[in-house]
Coordinates of C-alpha atoms in Angstrom, one line a residue:
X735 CA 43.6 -88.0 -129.5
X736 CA 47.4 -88.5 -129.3
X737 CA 49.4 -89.9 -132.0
X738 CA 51.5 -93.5 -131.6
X739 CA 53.4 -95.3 -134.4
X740 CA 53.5 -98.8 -134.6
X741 CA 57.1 -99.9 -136.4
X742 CA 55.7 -103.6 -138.1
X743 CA 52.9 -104.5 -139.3
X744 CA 52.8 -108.3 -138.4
X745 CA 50.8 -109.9 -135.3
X746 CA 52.9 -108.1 -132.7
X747 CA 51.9 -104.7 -134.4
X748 CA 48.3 -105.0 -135.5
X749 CA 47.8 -106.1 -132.0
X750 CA 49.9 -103.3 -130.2
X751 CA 47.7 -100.9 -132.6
X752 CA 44.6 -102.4 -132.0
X753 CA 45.1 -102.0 -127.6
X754 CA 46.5 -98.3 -128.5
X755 CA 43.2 -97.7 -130.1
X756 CA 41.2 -98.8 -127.6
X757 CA 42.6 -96.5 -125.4
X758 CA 41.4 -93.6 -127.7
X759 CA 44.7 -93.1 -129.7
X760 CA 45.2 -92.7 -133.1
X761 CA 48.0 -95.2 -134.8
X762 CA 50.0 -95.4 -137.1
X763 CA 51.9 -98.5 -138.6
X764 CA 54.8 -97.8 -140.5
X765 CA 55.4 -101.0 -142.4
X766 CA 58.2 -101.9 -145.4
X767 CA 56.1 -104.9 -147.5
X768 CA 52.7 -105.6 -148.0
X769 CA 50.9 -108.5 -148.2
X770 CA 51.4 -111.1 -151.4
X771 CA 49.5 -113.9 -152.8
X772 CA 48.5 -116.1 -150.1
X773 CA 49.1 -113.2 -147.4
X774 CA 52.5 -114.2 -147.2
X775 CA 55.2 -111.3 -146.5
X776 CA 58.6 -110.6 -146.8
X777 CA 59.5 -109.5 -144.1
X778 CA 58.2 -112.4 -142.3
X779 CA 60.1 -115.5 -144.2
X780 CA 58.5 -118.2 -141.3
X781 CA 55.1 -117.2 -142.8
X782 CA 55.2 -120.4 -144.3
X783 CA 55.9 -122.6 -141.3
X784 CA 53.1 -124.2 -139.0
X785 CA 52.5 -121.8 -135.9
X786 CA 50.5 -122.3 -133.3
X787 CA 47.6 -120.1 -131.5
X788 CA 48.4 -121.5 -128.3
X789 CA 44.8 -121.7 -126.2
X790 CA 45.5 -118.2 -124.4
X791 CA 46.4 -116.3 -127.7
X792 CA 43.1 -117.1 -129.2
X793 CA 41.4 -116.0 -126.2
X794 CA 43.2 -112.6 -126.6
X795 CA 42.9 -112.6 -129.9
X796 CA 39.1 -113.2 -129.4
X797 CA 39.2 -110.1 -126.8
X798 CA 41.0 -107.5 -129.0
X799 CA 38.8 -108.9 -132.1
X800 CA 35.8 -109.6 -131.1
X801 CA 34.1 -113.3 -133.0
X802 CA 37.6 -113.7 -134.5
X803 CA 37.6 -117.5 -134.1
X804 CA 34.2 -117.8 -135.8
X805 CA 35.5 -116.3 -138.5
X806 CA 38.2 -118.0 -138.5
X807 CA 36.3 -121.4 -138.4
X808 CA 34.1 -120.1 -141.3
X809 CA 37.0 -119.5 -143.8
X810 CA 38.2 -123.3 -143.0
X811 CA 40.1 -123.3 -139.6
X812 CA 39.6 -126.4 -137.5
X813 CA 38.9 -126.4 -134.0
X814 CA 39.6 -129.2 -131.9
X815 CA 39.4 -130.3 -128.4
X816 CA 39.8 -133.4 -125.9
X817 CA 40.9 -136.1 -127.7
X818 CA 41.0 -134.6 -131.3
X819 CA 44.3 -133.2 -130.1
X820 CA 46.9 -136.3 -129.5
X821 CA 50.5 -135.4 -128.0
X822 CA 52.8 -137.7 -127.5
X823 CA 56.0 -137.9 -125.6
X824 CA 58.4 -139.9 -128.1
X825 CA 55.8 -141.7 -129.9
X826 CA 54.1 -142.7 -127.0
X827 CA 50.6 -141.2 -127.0
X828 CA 49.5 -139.1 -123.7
X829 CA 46.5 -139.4 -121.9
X830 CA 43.8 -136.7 -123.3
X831 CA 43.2 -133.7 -121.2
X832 CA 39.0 -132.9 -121.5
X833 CA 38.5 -128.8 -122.4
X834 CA 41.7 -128.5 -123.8
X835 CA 41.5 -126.8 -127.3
X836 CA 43.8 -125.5 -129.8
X837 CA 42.7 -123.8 -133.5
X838 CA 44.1 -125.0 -136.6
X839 CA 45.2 -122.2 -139.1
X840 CA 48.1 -121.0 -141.0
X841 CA 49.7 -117.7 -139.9
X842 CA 48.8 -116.3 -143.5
X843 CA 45.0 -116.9 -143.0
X844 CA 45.2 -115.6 -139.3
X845 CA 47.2 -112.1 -139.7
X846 CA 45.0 -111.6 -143.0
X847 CA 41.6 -111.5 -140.4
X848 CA 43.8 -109.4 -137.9
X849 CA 44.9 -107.2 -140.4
X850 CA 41.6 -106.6 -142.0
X851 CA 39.8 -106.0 -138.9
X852 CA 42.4 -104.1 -137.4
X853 CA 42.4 -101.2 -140.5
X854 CA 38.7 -101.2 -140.6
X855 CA 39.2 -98.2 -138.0
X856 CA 39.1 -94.9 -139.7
X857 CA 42.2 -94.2 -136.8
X858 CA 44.4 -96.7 -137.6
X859 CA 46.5 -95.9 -141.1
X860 CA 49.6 -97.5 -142.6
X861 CA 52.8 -96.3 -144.0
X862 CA 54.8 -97.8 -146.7
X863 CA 57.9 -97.0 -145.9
X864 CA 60.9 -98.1 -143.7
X865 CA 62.0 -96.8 -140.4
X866 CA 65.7 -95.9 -140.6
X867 CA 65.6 -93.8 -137.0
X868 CA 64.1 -91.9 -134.5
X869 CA 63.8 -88.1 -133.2
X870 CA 64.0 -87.5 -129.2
X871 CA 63.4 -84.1 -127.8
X872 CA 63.2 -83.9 -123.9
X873 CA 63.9 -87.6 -122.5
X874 CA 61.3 -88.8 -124.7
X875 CA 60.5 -90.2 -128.2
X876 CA 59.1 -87.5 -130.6
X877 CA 58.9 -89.2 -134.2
X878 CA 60.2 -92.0 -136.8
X879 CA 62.7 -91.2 -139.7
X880 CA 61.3 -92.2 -143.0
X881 CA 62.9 -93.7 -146.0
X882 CA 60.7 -94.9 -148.7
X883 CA 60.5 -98.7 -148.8
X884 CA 62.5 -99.7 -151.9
X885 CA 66.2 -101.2 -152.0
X886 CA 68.7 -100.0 -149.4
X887 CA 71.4 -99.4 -152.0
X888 CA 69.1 -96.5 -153.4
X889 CA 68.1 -94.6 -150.7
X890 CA 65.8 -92.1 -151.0
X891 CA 65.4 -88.8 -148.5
X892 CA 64.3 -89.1 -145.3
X893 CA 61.0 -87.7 -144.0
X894 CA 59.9 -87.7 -140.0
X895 CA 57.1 -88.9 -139.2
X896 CA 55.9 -86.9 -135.4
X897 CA 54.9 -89.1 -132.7
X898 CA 53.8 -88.9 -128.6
X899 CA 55.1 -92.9 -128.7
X900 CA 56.6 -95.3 -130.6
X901 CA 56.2 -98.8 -130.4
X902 CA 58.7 -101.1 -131.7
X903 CA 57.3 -104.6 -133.3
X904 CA 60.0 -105.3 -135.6
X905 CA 60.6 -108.8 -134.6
X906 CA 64.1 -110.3 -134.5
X907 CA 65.9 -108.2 -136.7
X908 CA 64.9 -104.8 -134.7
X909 CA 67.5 -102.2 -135.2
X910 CA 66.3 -100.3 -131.8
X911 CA 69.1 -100.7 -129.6
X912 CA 71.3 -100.0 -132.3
X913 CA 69.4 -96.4 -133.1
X914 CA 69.2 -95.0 -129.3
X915 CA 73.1 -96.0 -128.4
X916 CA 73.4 -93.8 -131.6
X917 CA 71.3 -91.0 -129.9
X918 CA 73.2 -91.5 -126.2
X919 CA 70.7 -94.0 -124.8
X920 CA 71.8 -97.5 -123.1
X921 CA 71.0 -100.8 -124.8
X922 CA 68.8 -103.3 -123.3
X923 CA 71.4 -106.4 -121.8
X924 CA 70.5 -109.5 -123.4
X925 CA 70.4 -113.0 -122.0
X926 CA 71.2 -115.3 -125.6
X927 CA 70.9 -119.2 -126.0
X928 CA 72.5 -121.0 -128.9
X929 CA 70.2 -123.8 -130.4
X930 CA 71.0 -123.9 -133.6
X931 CA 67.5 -125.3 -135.0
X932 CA 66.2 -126.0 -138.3
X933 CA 62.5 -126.8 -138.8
X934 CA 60.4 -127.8 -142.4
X935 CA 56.8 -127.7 -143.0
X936 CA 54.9 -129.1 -145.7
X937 CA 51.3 -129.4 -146.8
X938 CA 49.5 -132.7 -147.5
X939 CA 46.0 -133.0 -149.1
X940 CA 43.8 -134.0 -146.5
X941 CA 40.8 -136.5 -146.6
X942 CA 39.2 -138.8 -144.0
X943 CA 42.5 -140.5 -142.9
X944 CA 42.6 -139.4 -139.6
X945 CA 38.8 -138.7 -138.6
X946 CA 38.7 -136.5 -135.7
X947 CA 42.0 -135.8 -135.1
X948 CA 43.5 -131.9 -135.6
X949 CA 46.5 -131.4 -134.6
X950 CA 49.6 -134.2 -133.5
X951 CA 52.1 -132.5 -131.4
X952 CA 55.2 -134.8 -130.4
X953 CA 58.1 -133.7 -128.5
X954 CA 60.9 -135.5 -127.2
X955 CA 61.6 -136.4 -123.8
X956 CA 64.0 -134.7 -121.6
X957 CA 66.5 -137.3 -122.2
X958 CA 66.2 -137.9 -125.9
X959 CA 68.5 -135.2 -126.7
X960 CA 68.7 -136.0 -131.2
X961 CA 64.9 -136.8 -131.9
X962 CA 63.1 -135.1 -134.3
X963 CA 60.2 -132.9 -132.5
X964 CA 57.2 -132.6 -135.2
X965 CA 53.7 -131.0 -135.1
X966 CA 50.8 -131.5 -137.2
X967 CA 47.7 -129.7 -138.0
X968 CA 44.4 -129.8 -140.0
X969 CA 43.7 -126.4 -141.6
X970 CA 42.1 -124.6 -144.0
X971 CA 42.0 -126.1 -147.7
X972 CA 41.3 -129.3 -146.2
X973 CA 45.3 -129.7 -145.6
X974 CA 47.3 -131.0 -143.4
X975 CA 50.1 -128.7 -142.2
X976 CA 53.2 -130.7 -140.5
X977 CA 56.1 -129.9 -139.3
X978 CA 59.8 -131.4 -138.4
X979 CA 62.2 -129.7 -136.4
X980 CA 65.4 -130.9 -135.2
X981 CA 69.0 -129.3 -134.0
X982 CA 72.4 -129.2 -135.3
X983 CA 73.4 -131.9 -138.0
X984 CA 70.0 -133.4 -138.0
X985 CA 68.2 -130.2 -138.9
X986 CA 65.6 -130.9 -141.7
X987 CA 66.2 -130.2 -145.7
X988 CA 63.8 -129.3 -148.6
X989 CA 64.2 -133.0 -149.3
X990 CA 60.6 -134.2 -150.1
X991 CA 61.4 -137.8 -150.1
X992 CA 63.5 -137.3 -146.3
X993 CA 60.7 -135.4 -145.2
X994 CA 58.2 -138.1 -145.5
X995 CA 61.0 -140.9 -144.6
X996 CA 61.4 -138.9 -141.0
X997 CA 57.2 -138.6 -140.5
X998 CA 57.3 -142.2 -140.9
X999 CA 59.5 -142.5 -138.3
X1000 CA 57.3 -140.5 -135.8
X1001 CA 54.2 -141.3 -133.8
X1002 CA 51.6 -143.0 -135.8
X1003 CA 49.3 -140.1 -137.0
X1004 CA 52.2 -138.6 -138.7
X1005 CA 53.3 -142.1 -140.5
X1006 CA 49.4 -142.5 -141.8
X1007 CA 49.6 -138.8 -143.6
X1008 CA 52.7 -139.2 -145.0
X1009 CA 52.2 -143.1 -146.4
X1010 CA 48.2 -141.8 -147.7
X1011 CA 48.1 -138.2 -148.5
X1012 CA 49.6 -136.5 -151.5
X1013 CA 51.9 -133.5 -150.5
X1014 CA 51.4 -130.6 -151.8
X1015 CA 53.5 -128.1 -153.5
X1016 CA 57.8 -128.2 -151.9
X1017 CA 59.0 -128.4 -148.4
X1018 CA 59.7 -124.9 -146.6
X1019 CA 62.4 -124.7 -144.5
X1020 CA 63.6 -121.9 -141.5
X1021 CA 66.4 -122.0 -139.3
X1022 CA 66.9 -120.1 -136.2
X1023 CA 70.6 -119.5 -134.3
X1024 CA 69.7 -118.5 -131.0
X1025 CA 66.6 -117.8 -128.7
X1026 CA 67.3 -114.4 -126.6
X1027 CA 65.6 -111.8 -124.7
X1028 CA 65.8 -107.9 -124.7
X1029 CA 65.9 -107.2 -121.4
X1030 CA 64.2 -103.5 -121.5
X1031 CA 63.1 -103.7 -118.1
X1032 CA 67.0 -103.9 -116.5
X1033 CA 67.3 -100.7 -118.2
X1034 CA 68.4 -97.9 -116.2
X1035 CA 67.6 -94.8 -118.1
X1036 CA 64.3 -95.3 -120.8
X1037 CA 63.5 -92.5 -123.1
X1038 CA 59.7 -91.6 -122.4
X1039 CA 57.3 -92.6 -125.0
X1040 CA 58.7 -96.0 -125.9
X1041 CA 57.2 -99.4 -126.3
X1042 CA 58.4 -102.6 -127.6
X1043 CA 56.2 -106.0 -128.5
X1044 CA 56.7 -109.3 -130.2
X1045 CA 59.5 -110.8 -131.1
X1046 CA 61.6 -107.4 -130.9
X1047 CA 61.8 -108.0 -126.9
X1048 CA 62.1 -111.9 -126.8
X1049 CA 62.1 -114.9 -129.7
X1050 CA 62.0 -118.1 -128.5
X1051 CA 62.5 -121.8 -129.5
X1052 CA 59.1 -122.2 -132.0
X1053 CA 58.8 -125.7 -130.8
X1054 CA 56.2 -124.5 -128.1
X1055 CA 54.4 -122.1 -130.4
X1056 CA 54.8 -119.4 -127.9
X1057 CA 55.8 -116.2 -130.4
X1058 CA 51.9 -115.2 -131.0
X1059 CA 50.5 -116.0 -127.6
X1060 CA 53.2 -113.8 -126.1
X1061 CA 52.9 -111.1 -128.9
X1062 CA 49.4 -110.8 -128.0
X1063 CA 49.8 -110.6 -124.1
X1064 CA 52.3 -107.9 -124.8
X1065 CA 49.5 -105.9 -126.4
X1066 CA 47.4 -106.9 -123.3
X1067 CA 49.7 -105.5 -121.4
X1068 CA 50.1 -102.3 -123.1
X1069 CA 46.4 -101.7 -122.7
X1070 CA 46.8 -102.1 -119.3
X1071 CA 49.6 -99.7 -118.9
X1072 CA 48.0 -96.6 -120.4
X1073 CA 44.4 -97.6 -119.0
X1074 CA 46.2 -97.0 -115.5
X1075 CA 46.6 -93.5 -116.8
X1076 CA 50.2 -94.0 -117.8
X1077 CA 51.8 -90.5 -119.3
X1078 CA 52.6 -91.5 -123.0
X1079 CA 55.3 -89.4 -122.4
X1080 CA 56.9 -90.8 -119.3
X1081 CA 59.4 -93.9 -119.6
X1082 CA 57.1 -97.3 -119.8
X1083 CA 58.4 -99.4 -116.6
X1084 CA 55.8 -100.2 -115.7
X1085 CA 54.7 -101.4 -119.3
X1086 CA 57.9 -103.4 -118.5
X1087 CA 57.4 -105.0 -115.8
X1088 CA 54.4 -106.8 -116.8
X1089 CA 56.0 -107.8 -120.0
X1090 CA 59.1 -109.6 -117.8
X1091 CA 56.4 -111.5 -116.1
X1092 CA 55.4 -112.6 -119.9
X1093 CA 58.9 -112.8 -121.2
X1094 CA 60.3 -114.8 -118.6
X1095 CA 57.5 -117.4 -118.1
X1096 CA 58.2 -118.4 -121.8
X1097 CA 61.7 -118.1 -121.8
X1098 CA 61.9 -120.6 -118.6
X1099 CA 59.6 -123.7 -120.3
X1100 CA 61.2 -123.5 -123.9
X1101 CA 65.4 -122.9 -122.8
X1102 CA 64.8 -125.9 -120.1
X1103 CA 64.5 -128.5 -122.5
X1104 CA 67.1 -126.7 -125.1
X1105 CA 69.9 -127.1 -122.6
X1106 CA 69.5 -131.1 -122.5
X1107 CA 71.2 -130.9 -126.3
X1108 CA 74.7 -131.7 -126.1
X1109 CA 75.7 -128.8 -128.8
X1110 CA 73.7 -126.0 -126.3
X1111 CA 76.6 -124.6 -124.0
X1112 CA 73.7 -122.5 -121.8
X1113 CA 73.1 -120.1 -120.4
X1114 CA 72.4 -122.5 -117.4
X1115 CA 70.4 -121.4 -114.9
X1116 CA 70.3 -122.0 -110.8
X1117 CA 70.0 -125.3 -109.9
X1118 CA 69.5 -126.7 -113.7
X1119 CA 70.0 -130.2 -112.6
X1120 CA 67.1 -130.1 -110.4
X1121 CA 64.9 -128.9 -112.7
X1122 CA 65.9 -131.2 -115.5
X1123 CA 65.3 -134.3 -113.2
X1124 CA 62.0 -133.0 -112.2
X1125 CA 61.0 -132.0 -115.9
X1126 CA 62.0 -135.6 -116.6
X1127 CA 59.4 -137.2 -113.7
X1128 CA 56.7 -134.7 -115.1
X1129 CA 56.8 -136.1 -118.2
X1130 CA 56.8 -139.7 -117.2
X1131 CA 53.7 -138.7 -115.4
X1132 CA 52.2 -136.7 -118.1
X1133 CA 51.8 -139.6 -120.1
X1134 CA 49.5 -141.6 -117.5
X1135 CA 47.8 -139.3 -115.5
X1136 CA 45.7 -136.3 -117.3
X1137 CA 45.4 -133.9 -114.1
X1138 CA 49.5 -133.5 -114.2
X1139 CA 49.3 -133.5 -118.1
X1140 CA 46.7 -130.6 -117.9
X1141 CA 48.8 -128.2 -115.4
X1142 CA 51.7 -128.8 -118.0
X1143 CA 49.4 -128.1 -121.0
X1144 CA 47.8 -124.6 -118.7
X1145 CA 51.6 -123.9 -118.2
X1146 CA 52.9 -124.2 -122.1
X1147 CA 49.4 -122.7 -123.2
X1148 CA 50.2 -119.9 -121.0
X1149 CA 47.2 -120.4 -119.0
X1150 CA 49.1 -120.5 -115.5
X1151 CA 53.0 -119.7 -114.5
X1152 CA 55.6 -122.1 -114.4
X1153 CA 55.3 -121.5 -110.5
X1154 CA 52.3 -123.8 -110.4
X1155 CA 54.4 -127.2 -111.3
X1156 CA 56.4 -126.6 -108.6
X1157 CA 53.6 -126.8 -105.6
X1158 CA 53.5 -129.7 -103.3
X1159 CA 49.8 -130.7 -104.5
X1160 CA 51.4 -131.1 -108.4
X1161 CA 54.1 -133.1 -107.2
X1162 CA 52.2 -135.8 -105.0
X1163 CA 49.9 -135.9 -108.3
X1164 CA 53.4 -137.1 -109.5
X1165 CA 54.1 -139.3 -107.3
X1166 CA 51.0 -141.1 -107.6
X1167 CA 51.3 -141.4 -111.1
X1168 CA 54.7 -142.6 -111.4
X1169 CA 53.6 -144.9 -108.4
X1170 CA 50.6 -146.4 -110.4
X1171 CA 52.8 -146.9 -113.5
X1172 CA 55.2 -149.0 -111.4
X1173 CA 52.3 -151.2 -110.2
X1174 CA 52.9 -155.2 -111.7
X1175 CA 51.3 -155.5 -114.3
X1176 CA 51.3 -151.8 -116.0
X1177 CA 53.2 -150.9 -119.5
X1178 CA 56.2 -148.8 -118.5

């Protein structure tokens, strides 16, 4: 049994330790905070905001944990499907896609099931401490300098921690790159994308206001580059969890009363929460400067023995809920790697090349519609403008016709790749819905 430690014990990590494990490996997760009262931690201050299990995360999740969702659902998650889930494009209200599901739960209630089942295994420990390095012997990874997890400003000795792999889940704020240039190693280039967002969520006691409905998701079209994007959920506590987000000078405040005063200004399931429910306790707020990617898989010479997950390869606009999907098909992709028969030892490409297949399929739907603001400067990719306008046609059609609205929902739930909007089939399905709107008579 070989010996891998897990650096974060979020999502990313508990799932990274949970595929390492089923390859017959013991883990280890070296993490700096533990959970507080509610589950919240930390080192994860968007705890708080509404997240979204995007349909092929809880599948995952539901592979690496088996009956998850049940359990889930039993503690006060909603599930909803087909027309309990309304999207809308302004406030215009889409056509329902049947089979389409998505859970409702807060991230707090979710990584407390992950994390319980993950450390029932008598192989999987935890560390309370925080990583500060790491040992290489050989071309490869070896261990994980130790300090003990109190304030910086007191540091206490350092201890090593031995290791045939490391893999690094510390989200955003990774310090990776940073520790092998120290040791002689080459950074990862990094494609970066200014947004400069700013997103609130807040909790309102939920009754029988909205019957049947679980979550609200409303996004902007292509064109509207200053309207608020929201998302609302039922979860557990019989609450509703809702969201604002918006860019630049518009981003939202801890303002209760401007909260409510922009929900009312949304689509109408939004408006009938905040004019009948009482909210409950203040407005959270989060901003975020940039989406980016790490891109490990350009790099030319990899130590052996190194893995990263999560949010420490790629964090992208939240407004598509993709962080926890991905995080999750990274771990899927890990246990793919090693049961090929990978050498833990050996450099991970080809751990990395199925994560670029991930990475980039997010990174392409979220930074398209981030590049219509007028404050984003790019990255802009080949042939942008072609791909605006058609983005712009898809969601005219979206609205009308529910086979085009379901390959776009497969593509943002991660189902499919952003390949399959661009096949002749999709786009006659297009053209026939724009076509049918134009017909005398229909509301354009």
């Amino acid at each position: 049994m070989k010996h891998v430690v897990v650096l974060g014990g979020s999502i990313a990590g508990l799932a990274a330790a949970r595929a390492v494990r089923g390859e017959g490996h013991r883990v280890t997760i070296v993490e700096p905070d533990a959970p507080g009262a509610g589950g919240a931690r930390a080192g994860v201050p968007q705890s708080g905001q509404l997240h979204a299990l995007l349909d092929m995360g809880r599948r995952q999740a539901d592979r690496w944990w088996p009956g998850l969702s049940e359990e889930l659902l039993a503690d006060g998650a909603v599930l909803g499907s087909g027309d309990e889930i309304r999207m809308f494009a302004d406030t215009v209200r889409k056509v329902d896609v049947p089979g389409n599901e998505l859970i409702g739960v807060s991230r707090a209630l979710l990584e407390e099931h992950i994390r319980r089942r993950t450390l029932a295994d008598d192989h999987v420990d935890v560390v309370t401490a925080r990583a500060v390095g790491l040992t290489t012997r050989g071309g490869r990874i070896t261990g994980v300098r130790l300090r003990a997890a109190g304030p910086e400003s007191e540091p206490e000795p350092e201890q090593t921690l031995t290791a045939d792999a490391v893999v690094d889940a510390m989200g955003r704020s990774s310090r990776l790159s940073a520790w092998l240039t120290e040791a002689g190693w080459e950074a990862p280039p990094v494609d970066r994308m200014r947004i400069d967002l700013g997103y609130a969520t807040a909790l309102f006691r939920r009754g029988n206001e909205l019957p049947g409905v679980v979550v609200a998701h409303q996004l902007p079209s292509v064109t509207d580059e200053q309207a608020d994007t929201g998302a609302m959920a039922a979860v557990e506590g019989d609450l509703w969890m809702a969201v604002i987000v918006a860019y630049a000078d518009r981003r939202p405040t801890r303002d209760s009363t401007e909260f409510v005063r922009r929900m009312r200004e949304m689509a109408v399931p939004f408006g009938v929460v905040a004019d009948g429910c009482e909210m409950v306790g203040e407005v959270r707020t989060y901003s975020m400067g940039h989406s980016f990617r790490r891109k490990w898989w350009a790099v030319e010479r990899l130590p052996g023995g190194l893995f990263v997950v999560g949010d420490a390869v790629a964090s992208f606009n939240p407004v598509y809920g993709q962080g926890m999907t991905c995080a999750l098909l990274h771990a899927s992709c890990l246990a793919a790697h090693l049961r090929g028969g990978a050498d833990l030892h050996a450099p991970a490409r080809g751990y990395f090349d199925h994560v670029e297949v991930v990475v980039d399929a997010a990174w392409e739907v979220s930074t398209l519609a981030d590049l219509a603001q007028p404050h984003v400067r790019g990255p802009y990719p080949t042939g942008y403008a072609l791909a605006r306008r058609m983005s712009e046609l898809m969601a005219r059609a979206s609205v009308t016709d529910a086979w085009v609205h379901g390959r776009f929902l497969d593509v943002v739930n991660m189902r499919r790749r952003p390949a399959d909007l661009k096949t002749p089939r999709f786009w006659w399905r297009v053209a026939l819905a724009l076509r049918a709107q134009a017909a005398p008579g229909r509301v354009r």
